[in-house]
Amino acid sequence: MTVARGPPGRPSSALLGCWRRRPPLGFGAKVGIAIALGLSFAIIWTSVSPTSSSQQISTERSSFAAEVAAPPTASHNRTSSSADGGHAHRKPRPVPHSHKKRHPAPSGSHAHPRRANATASPDAAAAKADHSEPAPITDTEPKEKEPEQEQEPDMEMEPEQEAELPMPEESGDNSGKAPAEGEEEKPPQLELEEEPGEGDGDEDFEGAKKKAPSKKRKLPPLFSSSAHYHWKHCGAKSGYHYIPCVDFDGDGSQRHHERSCPRSPVTCLVSLPKDYKQPAPWPERKDKVWYGNVAHPRLSNYVKGHNWLNHSGDYLMFPPDEWEFKGGARHYVESIDEMAPDIDWGKNIRIILDIGCKSAGFGIALLEKDVITLSLGLTNDQTDLAQVALERGIPATVGSLGSRRLPFPSGAFDAIHCGECNIPWHSNGGKLLLEINRILRPGGYFIISSKSADLESEEASMTALCWNAISYSSDDVSEVGVKIFQRPATNEEYDLRAKKDPPFCKEEQNKANAWYTHIKHCLHKAPVGIEERGSDWPEEWPKRLESYPEWLGDLQTRVATDHNHWKAVVEKSYLDGLGIDWSNIRNVMDMRAVYGGFAAALASKKVWVMNVVPVHAADTLPIIYERGLVGIYHDWCEPFSTYPRSYDLLHADHLFSRLKIRCRQPVAIVVEMDRILRPGGWAIIRDKLEILDPLETILKSLHWEIIMTFRKDKEGIMSVKKTTWRP
């Protein structure tokens, strides 16, 4: 048999079909190919070339005393040494429901395009239904498709990892919907095909890579370089008092019973009160505030019925000897000290939670004794006195006592105070009291007072928790009854209970989980052994600020290093090198606190710092409380639970580089910074240059002043100031 063969080196036409000689290319075709290659080269060169000079950070300094790289941070591994002592293998956190069913955003864009009617996604339609404020803010140009690359756990450089802390688990979604009580918490179902930014956070990357190492996902820039920002006012009826996760959307006259955030990121700007004025310097501001800064009809009616508030001209005055109880706050505090001498304000007792914010006079009286009091303004309190407290320079946050845990660690507070708060502690099986028991330090004090002096109805619920009623007094001067209970420091009293109701919590009902977590009808045991946090009372203040207890283990060195790092940065750079007038700074927030080093460095100054530990980060908040500082858990993909214009200074150390993939629309974080920072307030932002460059463009679109910048290698720092500009 003869097999037909083609030309040498070519396939046989009998096997692969007819092969024909290709005619030579013409001159026009050759020119076309050359042009195409040239254009391809130009496009590639443009995409990889350095940022143009117009995009570079302005107002640069040539030298800076502090290093801009991030200090040692807590690790993000799931299997870690527990903050409560010992080692535990933690379950994967559930992916928030809203992260699972969202459609991918248009490629190359992190913001709504101007022509929303032409390119609206299902999420945009949902935003219209859920939002009263105009959400579209950007005009995005077409952008070249980003090259695919493998995901990395985190882009921030960290030193060699030592002992680690667990991460607080989430059990809800970004819309504020927590799992129903009794519902089993499922492990995350990370969808690698989703648009970046919809995942559960940087700590999930390693697990995702193990599940599907061959999968790849695009990593877009944090902020789109082609976006143009067109800002609009929020349309909520609450106006310049708008709290997105507290006020009903579009109707500020009512509030959510539980924290419930809008499904779509808030990208509108909160309006400014007419004739807004800067708060007076501390300590003058604690005695008087500009009434126009906090005025609203409900407050006006409240002022008329209370003599300890005085609306005089442009000011809201707080007479030092007047308070909601007769005799004043100082007398009230001193009477408690006489009832229980072991309290020893400012030494033994350093951190207090004050439930039900009124005049904040209790916290001001305790400031003189080196006690920091965090006021919890309840969402069902329509008087908005938490806003007044913040305006006065007193620590406060907004929350609710409902079906979910408060966003604080277990065993955080040395004492909890409830003065005339009228909360039915015995209702719903005493669950609210169980939550107070969780966040109260073993051996800590619960102080409750009432003008009616009828405290007996609640005592049975407290006795069921084995709280000891150590003192009771009916003060003739203040005309108020005060009762002081103490939580057991050990489990001996629990073991002697005749009736095991409430029952002990099971091992899997972690007392550390606090973000969108339901309150369980169970009692957490007290820690035992020096290796467990809470088994020993901290050192007296101020020694506890720089004492590192044994339960920290290998983290002692890490916390000490962090403390020394921030002490040097603050003293050598922040206090003099950023152009900030610290005499006008009182309320400070560290948006990504790790061990509280930044707050500790400012402890001698006349400021207080809210240490925010992001929920996607290692759970270091117990360490912060152990050091005598206050803080809270938060997810920066959602708005913060506070009033607009609450803070005088925001500190964001490598916050954006941690959230570049976690948040669906990272520009909303900048919008939230604009909401909670007062006009004339400052922000210190430290991060990678790839983030600071586009971030400066966004801040300039908000008319913030770029006061100082410094860059070193691939890191940089910006000192910026918010103005009174509104669209």
XYZ file of C-alpha atoms in Angstrom:
727
model
C 0.000 0.000 0.000
C 1.278 3.413 -0.925
C 0.773 6.195 1.577
C 0.445 9.660 0.181
C 2.916 12.048 1.707
C 3.044 15.793 1.704
C 6.069 18.006 1.449
C 8.865 17.297 3.926
C 8.091 18.632 7.414
C 4.413 19.113 6.626
C 1.408 16.961 7.678
C 0.135 14.345 5.300
C -2.880 15.574 3.376
C -4.310 12.081 3.540
C -4.264 12.158 7.345
C -5.013 15.777 8.183
C -6.882 16.966 5.156
C -5.748 18.951 2.183
C -2.799 21.189 2.793
C -2.384 24.102 0.474
C 0.465 26.460 0.095
C -0.351 29.826 1.668
C 0.167 32.760 -0.683
C 2.749 35.322 0.440
C 1.512 38.263 2.507
C 0.920 41.490 0.682
C 2.445 44.843 1.570
C -0.789 46.111 3.192
C -1.087 43.088 5.454
C 2.489 43.497 6.632
C 1.890 47.177 7.463
C -1.287 46.237 9.389
C 0.562 43.684 11.488
C 3.298 46.191 12.299
C 0.747 48.782 13.414
C -1.073 46.233 15.624
C 2.171 45.208 17.292
C 3.055 48.857 17.922
C -0.311 49.595 19.508
C -0.040 46.502 21.730
C 3.393 47.605 22.907
C 2.089 51.125 23.697
C -0.838 49.762 25.725
C 1.419 47.428 27.726
C 3.955 50.205 28.333
C 1.207 52.586 29.553
C -0.217 50.003 31.978
C 3.132 49.265 33.652
C 4.682 52.728 33.571
C 4.994 54.735 36.830
C 2.200 57.023 37.972
C 2.292 60.416 36.371
C 3.490 63.362 38.379
C -0.028 64.756 38.610
C -1.027 61.723 40.653
C 1.842 61.954 43.122
C 1.206 62.941 46.731
C 1.496 66.678 47.256
C 2.957 68.770 50.071
C 5.757 66.277 50.693
C 8.296 66.493 53.485
C 11.894 65.565 52.880
C 12.453 64.077 56.318
C 10.391 62.575 59.106
C 11.344 61.384 62.569
C 9.255 58.204 62.532
C 9.377 55.159 60.352
C 6.218 54.843 58.294
C 6.198 51.066 58.068
C 3.666 49.249 60.217
C 4.793 48.079 63.703
C 4.583 44.447 64.796
C 0.986 43.309 64.473
C -1.102 40.418 65.658
C -1.228 37.406 63.379
C -4.280 36.390 61.410
C -4.138 32.615 61.652
C -7.265 30.756 62.758
C -5.471 28.149 64.869
C -4.012 30.300 67.588
C -3.473 30.729 71.294
C -6.693 31.874 72.902
C -7.000 35.339 74.435
C -8.628 33.617 77.367
C -5.671 31.288 77.781
C -4.715 27.903 76.371
C -4.962 26.823 72.759
C -8.072 26.347 70.679
C -8.815 25.346 67.118
C -11.389 27.829 65.899
C -14.158 27.044 63.435
C -14.180 28.983 60.170
C -16.322 32.078 60.392
C -19.567 32.083 58.417
C -19.572 34.271 55.344
C -22.131 37.076 55.774
C -25.315 36.290 53.834
C -25.086 39.465 51.817
C -21.675 38.383 50.504
C -22.967 35.167 48.960
C -25.640 36.292 46.543
C -24.277 39.535 45.208
C -23.615 39.959 41.548
C -20.123 40.963 40.501
C -19.566 44.644 39.942
C -18.504 45.930 36.514
C -14.859 45.225 35.822
C -12.417 47.925 36.793
C -14.861 49.940 38.864
C -15.506 50.268 42.578
C -18.134 52.948 42.249
C -21.471 53.527 40.608
C -21.135 55.010 37.111
C -22.850 58.291 36.415
C -25.154 56.710 33.836
C -26.797 54.411 36.322
C -29.881 53.977 34.160
C -27.815 52.397 31.426
C -25.605 50.127 33.534
C -27.620 49.521 36.664
C -27.003 46.154 38.340
C -29.431 44.251 40.598
C -27.555 45.727 43.566
C -28.147 49.234 42.274
C -31.856 48.503 42.086
C -31.770 47.192 45.647
C -29.959 50.347 46.718
C -32.794 52.444 45.300
C -35.326 50.454 47.252
C -33.364 50.543 50.505
C -31.911 54.073 50.368
C -33.522 57.440 50.460
C -30.232 59.246 49.926
C -28.761 59.623 46.420
C -26.101 56.927 46.255
C -24.401 57.294 42.826
C -21.311 59.432 43.303
C -18.796 58.536 40.631
C -18.222 58.848 36.954
C -16.043 55.982 35.747
C -14.223 55.867 32.439
C -13.706 52.597 30.535
C -10.706 50.753 31.873
C -8.448 48.038 30.580
C -9.223 44.642 32.098
C -6.967 43.865 35.036
C -4.591 40.895 34.601
C -5.485 37.922 36.722
C -3.156 37.039 39.556
C -3.161 34.662 42.449
C -4.495 36.049 45.713
C -2.171 36.777 48.576
C -3.072 36.573 52.263
C -2.050 40.150 53.002
C 0.134 42.729 51.321
C 1.404 44.276 54.529
C 4.880 43.254 55.600
C 5.010 41.745 59.053
C 7.844 40.409 61.194
C 8.165 36.737 61.953
C 4.945 35.511 63.558
C 4.987 34.667 67.226
C 2.156 33.533 69.481
C -1.192 34.442 68.008
C -4.644 35.533 69.086
C -8.022 34.371 67.810
C -10.261 36.474 65.625
C -13.730 37.521 66.750
C -16.225 35.549 64.727
C -19.071 37.055 62.759
C -22.461 35.448 62.805
C -24.403 37.956 60.754
C -24.302 39.794 57.483
C -23.620 43.321 56.384
C -27.304 44.121 56.315
C -27.550 43.582 60.043
C -29.361 40.243 59.874
C -27.973 37.829 62.451
C -28.739 34.103 62.334
C -31.911 33.114 64.108
C -31.470 31.848 67.647
C -30.589 28.192 67.674
C -29.594 28.240 64.013
C -26.410 26.334 63.357
C -23.508 28.491 62.264
C -22.133 27.151 58.998
C -18.559 27.421 57.757
C -17.864 29.970 55.034
C -18.605 29.043 51.433
C -16.022 31.204 49.717
C -16.844 31.651 46.045
C -13.609 32.284 44.226
C -15.439 33.336 41.075
C -16.947 36.372 42.865
C -15.726 39.878 42.235
C -12.935 40.769 44.688
C -14.166 42.678 47.678
C -17.073 40.372 48.393
C -15.143 37.785 50.370
C -15.058 37.414 54.100
C -11.723 39.085 54.732
C -7.984 38.635 54.435
C -7.930 35.796 56.944
C -9.914 33.579 54.573
C -7.344 33.603 51.775
C -5.182 30.778 53.018
C -8.166 28.483 53.444
C -9.460 29.382 49.993
C -6.116 28.582 48.408
C -6.035 25.178 50.103
C -9.522 24.346 48.834
C -8.841 25.305 45.231
C -5.173 26.088 44.611
C -5.695 26.204 40.852
C -8.408 28.891 41.042
C -7.417 32.463 40.318
C -9.244 35.680 40.947
C -8.713 39.228 39.792
C -7.362 41.676 42.335
C -8.434 45.168 41.273
C -6.892 48.351 42.690
C -8.394 49.552 45.961
C -9.696 52.728 44.349
C -10.329 53.016 40.631
C -7.868 55.493 39.132
C -10.437 56.378 36.452
C -13.233 57.318 38.887
C -14.450 60.896 39.209
C -16.370 61.713 42.379
C -19.577 63.754 42.421
C -20.793 64.000 45.998
C -24.397 64.491 47.126
C -26.172 65.019 50.429
C -27.862 62.100 52.174
C -31.634 62.281 51.952
C -32.437 60.898 55.419
C -34.949 62.925 57.426
C -32.595 62.833 60.403
C -30.425 65.239 58.408
C -27.164 66.153 60.075
C -27.763 63.607 62.904
C -27.908 60.601 60.539
C -26.519 57.259 61.827
C -26.933 54.768 58.928
C -27.097 51.564 61.018
C -29.376 53.041 63.697
C -31.843 55.368 61.965
C -34.504 53.908 59.709
C -33.583 54.615 56.094
C -35.165 57.869 55.059
C -36.908 58.443 58.390
C -34.840 59.680 61.305
C -37.846 59.870 63.586
C -37.598 56.132 64.311
C -34.728 53.753 64.989
C -33.884 50.109 64.600
C -34.272 48.005 67.721
C -31.065 46.244 66.670
C -28.131 47.379 64.581
C -29.224 47.082 60.938
C -27.145 48.624 58.163
C -28.184 49.536 54.603
C -27.473 46.731 52.142
C -25.584 49.002 49.771
C -22.596 51.044 50.988
C -23.467 54.574 52.083
C -21.814 56.931 49.611
C -23.627 60.190 50.369
C -22.420 62.984 52.660
C -24.222 64.006 55.853
C -25.193 67.661 55.887
C -23.721 70.175 58.324
C -25.725 72.146 60.937
C -26.289 75.752 59.988
C -23.621 78.015 61.499
C -21.659 75.039 62.839
C -18.949 76.129 65.298
C -15.790 74.431 66.507
C -16.008 72.930 70.023
C -14.238 74.855 72.736
C -10.831 73.543 73.863
C -10.715 71.046 76.697
C -11.600 71.380 79.577
C -13.900 74.290 78.703
C -16.015 72.109 76.415
C -17.094 69.767 79.226
C -19.083 72.634 80.809
C -20.616 74.168 77.680
C -21.212 73.249 74.035
C -22.610 75.123 71.039
C -26.328 74.384 71.104
C -26.609 74.605 67.313
C -24.154 71.722 66.898
C -26.489 69.246 68.645
C -29.893 70.945 68.502
C -33.067 69.120 67.538
C -36.706 69.353 68.721
C -36.549 66.423 71.166
C -33.484 67.864 72.889
C -35.177 71.262 73.172
C -38.144 69.687 74.967
C -35.849 67.673 77.231
C -33.854 70.757 78.273
C -37.012 72.534 79.433
C -37.757 69.831 82.006
C -34.275 69.399 83.536
C -32.446 72.068 85.525
C -29.034 70.428 85.093
C -29.183 71.498 81.439
C -29.284 75.213 80.705
C -29.902 76.593 77.223
C -28.371 80.051 77.457
C -27.991 82.007 74.223
C -25.865 80.040 71.770
C -24.659 77.598 74.428
C -25.941 74.506 76.185
C -24.530 74.875 79.691
C -23.882 72.196 82.320
C -23.719 73.754 85.819
C -20.988 71.830 87.698
C -23.077 71.362 90.855
C -26.253 70.320 89.028
C -27.028 66.766 87.956
C -30.008 64.463 87.455
C -29.619 63.409 91.108
C -29.610 66.041 93.849
C -26.261 66.861 95.372
C -24.436 66.547 92.069
C -22.338 63.826 90.424
C -19.343 64.266 92.751
C -21.442 63.552 95.827
C -22.963 60.520 94.094
C -19.535 59.094 93.220
C -18.183 59.699 96.722
C -21.201 58.003 98.309
C -20.519 54.877 96.221
C -16.907 54.956 97.382
C -18.096 54.998 101.008
C -20.475 52.088 100.388
C -17.731 49.883 98.909
C -14.198 51.102 99.789
C -12.645 48.243 97.801
C -13.814 49.964 94.612
C -10.966 52.475 95.027
C -11.720 54.662 92.006
C -8.850 55.210 89.596
C -6.637 52.459 90.974
C -8.586 49.250 91.423
C -11.417 50.431 89.133
C -10.227 52.010 85.899
C -12.808 51.185 83.149
C -16.572 51.579 83.565
C -19.492 51.092 81.184
C -22.300 53.576 81.901
C -25.566 52.219 80.457
C -28.129 54.764 79.339
C -26.378 58.009 78.496
C -27.803 61.157 80.084
C -25.700 64.181 81.034
C -22.389 62.269 81.247
C -21.898 63.976 84.629
C -21.082 60.581 86.154
C -18.218 60.118 83.695
C -16.948 63.673 84.189
C -16.889 63.251 87.980
C -14.893 60.022 87.567
C -12.398 61.657 85.183
C -11.026 63.542 88.176
C -10.250 60.143 89.716
C -8.458 58.720 86.632
C -11.429 56.535 85.673
C -12.485 56.298 82.027
C -16.239 55.871 81.602
C -17.683 54.711 78.288
C -21.315 55.829 77.994
C -23.626 53.527 76.044
C -26.386 55.573 74.437
C -29.328 53.240 73.864
C -31.049 53.335 70.484
C -34.487 53.532 72.106
C -33.466 56.772 73.819
C -34.823 59.454 71.510
C -33.166 62.330 73.386
C -29.785 61.897 71.685
C -27.760 62.676 74.817
C -24.938 60.408 73.614
C -24.304 63.060 70.977
C -24.202 65.714 73.697
C -21.702 63.611 75.683
C -19.405 63.308 72.670
C -19.684 67.037 72.013
C -18.585 67.582 75.613
C -15.551 65.335 75.049
C -16.785 62.306 77.017
C -16.402 58.739 75.632
C -19.694 57.433 74.229
C -21.077 55.064 71.628
C -24.557 54.116 70.434
C -25.915 50.591 70.815
C -28.827 48.490 71.952
C -29.563 45.978 74.655
C -31.647 43.496 72.730
C -31.191 39.990 71.386
C -27.527 40.396 70.397
C -24.341 40.740 72.350
C -22.704 44.125 72.795
C -19.542 44.628 70.679
C -17.179 44.268 73.641
C -14.937 41.394 74.796
C -15.875 39.124 77.676
C -14.676 40.293 81.086
C -13.807 43.751 79.749
C -15.207 46.230 82.291
C -14.061 46.647 85.885
C -17.509 47.993 86.766
C -20.846 48.621 85.035
C -23.193 51.409 86.105
C -26.919 51.735 85.448
C -28.327 54.929 86.942
C -32.080 55.335 86.562
C -31.895 53.409 83.272
C -35.245 51.612 83.849
C -34.202 48.389 82.111
C -36.246 45.266 82.978
C -33.282 43.014 83.698
C -35.479 40.054 84.673
C -37.404 39.967 81.361
C -36.805 37.379 78.628
C -35.298 34.930 81.075
C -32.785 37.494 82.302
C -30.829 37.432 79.024
C -29.795 41.080 79.266
C -28.306 40.423 82.677
C -26.467 37.407 81.266
C -24.877 39.719 78.702
C -23.844 42.128 81.454
C -22.350 39.153 83.296
C -20.366 38.241 80.154
C -18.720 41.655 79.693
C -18.178 42.301 83.439
C -14.776 41.284 84.757
C -14.836 38.400 87.296
C -14.813 40.160 90.649
C -16.164 43.333 89.015
C -18.984 45.522 90.310
C -22.489 46.211 89.009
C -23.872 49.495 90.384
C -27.579 50.198 89.962
C -29.507 53.192 91.271
C -33.058 54.503 91.129
C -34.988 57.455 92.497
C -37.900 55.187 93.340
C -35.537 53.028 95.440
C -37.443 49.925 94.300
C -34.560 47.626 93.452
C -35.896 44.470 95.079
C -37.734 43.254 91.951
C -34.437 42.821 90.078
C -32.449 41.247 92.899
C -33.771 37.715 92.297
C -32.346 37.734 88.753
C -28.966 38.878 90.027
C -28.966 36.291 92.791
C -29.507 33.578 90.165
C -26.159 34.649 88.665
C -24.530 34.288 92.105
C -23.843 38.022 92.254
C -23.217 39.132 95.823
C -25.197 42.154 97.061
C -22.354 43.808 98.962
C -23.986 47.136 99.812
C -27.259 49.032 99.733
C -27.889 52.668 100.612
C -30.724 55.168 100.362
C -28.977 58.532 100.272
C -30.864 61.424 101.868
C -29.029 64.074 99.874
C -29.421 62.631 96.391
C -32.770 61.002 97.273
C -31.743 57.904 95.358
C -31.344 54.264 96.282
C -28.057 52.625 95.298
C -27.271 48.910 95.316
C -23.868 47.389 94.529
C -23.420 43.795 93.379
C -20.172 41.917 92.762
C -19.629 39.160 90.226
C -17.899 36.072 91.683
C -14.191 35.911 90.923
C -14.138 32.082 91.010
C -16.481 29.178 90.229
C -16.922 28.048 93.838
C -20.222 29.885 94.284
C -21.507 28.631 90.944
C -20.824 25.018 91.944
C -22.842 25.444 95.152
C -26.016 26.516 93.348
C -29.035 24.418 94.297
C -30.760 25.247 91.004
C -28.634 25.197 87.876
C -30.629 27.905 86.115
C -29.288 29.482 84.045
C -27.179 26.497 82.971
C -23.493 26.733 82.225
C -22.605 27.551 78.620
C -21.285 24.764 76.464
C -17.704 24.836 75.311
C -18.655 25.754 71.734
C -20.711 28.763 72.932
C -17.662 31.002 72.821
C -17.901 33.964 75.170
C -15.431 35.921 73.015
C -17.735 36.172 69.975
C -19.470 39.531 70.025
C -20.183 40.729 66.475
C -23.785 40.008 65.387
C -23.924 37.167 67.928
C -27.126 36.215 69.726
C -27.207 36.276 73.532
C -27.429 32.700 74.795
C -29.433 31.706 77.865
C -26.416 30.332 79.689
C -23.810 31.347 82.224
C -20.114 31.495 81.430
C -17.817 30.118 84.092
C -15.081 32.252 85.600
C -11.559 31.610 84.267
C -9.195 29.485 86.336
C -5.405 29.404 86.380
C -2.935 32.208 85.777
C -2.724 31.290 82.092
C -6.338 32.436 81.570
C -7.304 36.077 81.154
C -9.515 37.331 83.980
C -8.312 34.898 86.622
C -6.272 37.696 88.197
C -7.171 41.364 88.679
C -4.943 43.759 86.693
C -2.312 45.971 88.275
C -3.418 49.301 89.694
C -3.606 52.187 87.249
C -1.337 53.487 85.783
C 0.945 50.465 86.253
C -1.431 48.257 84.244
C -0.755 50.344 81.116
C 2.748 48.902 80.827
C 2.307 45.623 82.694
C 2.041 42.498 80.597
C 0.303 39.679 82.509
C 1.378 36.047 82.350
C -1.644 34.939 80.314
C -0.184 36.835 77.337
C 2.602 34.275 77.147
C 4.874 34.898 74.153
C 2.845 37.988 73.244
C 4.378 39.921 76.140
C 7.414 40.816 74.038
C 5.250 41.723 71.073
C 3.015 44.064 73.090
C 6.048 45.719 74.691
C 7.626 46.271 71.254
C 4.399 47.798 69.958
C 4.228 50.078 73.001
C 7.779 51.369 72.505
C 7.230 51.836 68.766
C 4.163 54.061 69.147
C 5.634 55.958 72.073
C 8.546 56.988 69.860
C 6.316 57.806 66.874
C 3.934 59.981 68.893
C 6.632 61.847 70.824
C 9.022 62.409 67.924
C 6.594 62.923 65.062
C 2.893 63.161 65.782
C 2.942 65.829 68.495
C 5.085 68.294 66.541
C 5.692 67.064 63.015
C 2.191 66.884 61.517
C 0.967 70.446 62.002
C -1.805 69.372 64.393
C -2.959 71.736 67.149
C -3.373 69.193 69.947
C -4.984 71.759 72.274
C -8.149 71.352 70.153
C -8.035 67.531 70.172
C -10.105 65.607 72.704
C -11.990 62.721 71.024
C -9.592 60.407 69.166
C -10.233 57.156 67.306
C -7.648 54.563 66.333
C -9.433 52.895 63.417
C -7.147 49.866 63.432
C -5.859 49.424 66.949
C -3.729 46.347 67.538
C -2.439 46.321 71.112
C -3.465 49.890 71.969
C 0.060 51.251 71.583
C -1.100 54.490 69.931
C -3.646 55.134 72.706
C -1.098 54.259 75.402
C 1.333 56.804 73.938
C -1.358 59.492 74.345
C -2.369 58.436 77.883
C -0.654 61.405 79.514
C -2.393 63.875 77.179
C -5.832 65.369 77.752
C -7.432 63.070 75.189
C -9.317 59.765 75.158
C -8.971 57.154 72.414
C -11.593 54.760 71.060
C -9.581 51.690 70.025
C -11.363 49.922 67.174
C -10.375 46.311 66.505
C -11.694 45.287 63.056
C -13.642 42.027 63.098
C -11.453 40.540 60.356
C -8.290 41.051 62.425
C -6.829 39.110 65.330
C -8.829 39.576 68.540
C -6.539 41.897 70.491
C -9.286 43.946 72.159
C -9.040 41.995 75.468
C -5.395 43.116 75.705
C -6.453 46.744 75.197
C -8.958 46.532 78.060
C -6.423 44.728 80.245
C -4.138 47.745 79.823
C -6.836 50.124 81.109
C -7.964 51.462 77.713
C -11.367 51.297 75.994
C -12.339 49.990 72.581
C -14.928 48.245 70.445
C -15.256 45.672 67.661
C -16.303 46.931 64.237
C -16.464 45.982 60.567
C -15.305 48.959 58.508
C -17.309 47.702 55.535
C -20.262 49.098 57.536
C -20.876 52.523 59.126
C -19.804 53.009 62.737
C -22.419 53.344 65.515
C -21.901 56.959 66.463
C -23.220 60.390 65.573
C -21.786 62.577 62.817
C -18.921 64.873 63.862
C -18.081 62.725 66.926
C -14.276 62.743 66.676
C -11.558 65.385 66.550
C -8.869 63.060 65.139
C -8.866 59.749 63.267
C -5.803 57.507 63.066
C -5.730 54.926 60.258
C -2.574 52.819 60.246
C -2.541 50.450 57.241
C -6.318 50.185 57.487
C -7.028 50.385 53.761
C -4.401 47.836 52.772
C -6.136 45.393 55.119
C -9.553 46.082 53.601
C -8.680 46.332 49.918
C -10.464 43.079 49.114
C -12.838 42.646 52.052
C -15.110 45.648 51.417
C -17.376 45.773 48.391
C -16.893 49.512 47.870
C -13.874 50.781 49.831
C -14.581 54.443 49.037
C -17.457 54.125 51.543
C -14.813 53.928 54.303
C -13.626 57.422 53.320
C -17.245 58.603 53.326
C -17.651 57.212 56.848
C -14.486 58.999 57.966
C -15.991 62.209 56.606
C -19.207 61.534 58.555
C -17.706 60.856 61.993
C -14.938 63.496 61.848
C -15.902 67.034 62.818
C -15.117 69.957 60.482
C -11.673 71.206 61.393
C -10.780 67.714 62.620
C -7.680 65.806 61.559
C -6.816 62.419 60.121
C -3.440 60.681 60.174
C -3.266 58.029 57.458
C -0.322 55.640 57.141
C -0.332 53.120 54.311
C 1.249 51.945 51.067
C 1.845 54.494 48.324
C -0.363 52.517 45.931
C -3.209 53.357 48.330
C -2.219 56.864 49.416
C -1.911 58.190 45.849
C -5.548 57.570 44.803
C -6.733 58.265 48.346
C -5.380 61.796 48.083
C -7.504 62.324 44.973
C -10.636 61.247 46.869
C -9.832 63.477 49.849
C -9.271 66.450 47.561
C -12.647 65.817 45.941
C -14.080 66.145 49.474
C -12.127 69.435 49.802
C -9.984 68.124 52.659
C -6.674 69.937 53.121
C -3.516 67.881 52.599
C -1.322 69.443 55.273
C 1.727 67.154 55.151
C 2.912 64.039 53.384
C 6.002 61.900 53.713
C 7.049 58.878 51.707
C 9.769 56.307 52.240
C 10.295 53.340 49.944
C 6.786 52.021 49.271
C 5.176 53.433 52.433
C 3.814 56.871 53.219
C 1.972 59.033 55.734
C -0.534 61.851 55.260
C -1.752 64.480 57.697
C -5.070 65.848 56.433
C -7.698 68.245 57.744
C -11.431 68.189 57.077
C -13.023 71.494 56.052
C -16.606 72.778 56.316
C -17.255 72.100 52.605
C -20.522 70.373 51.688
C -21.853 69.780 48.162
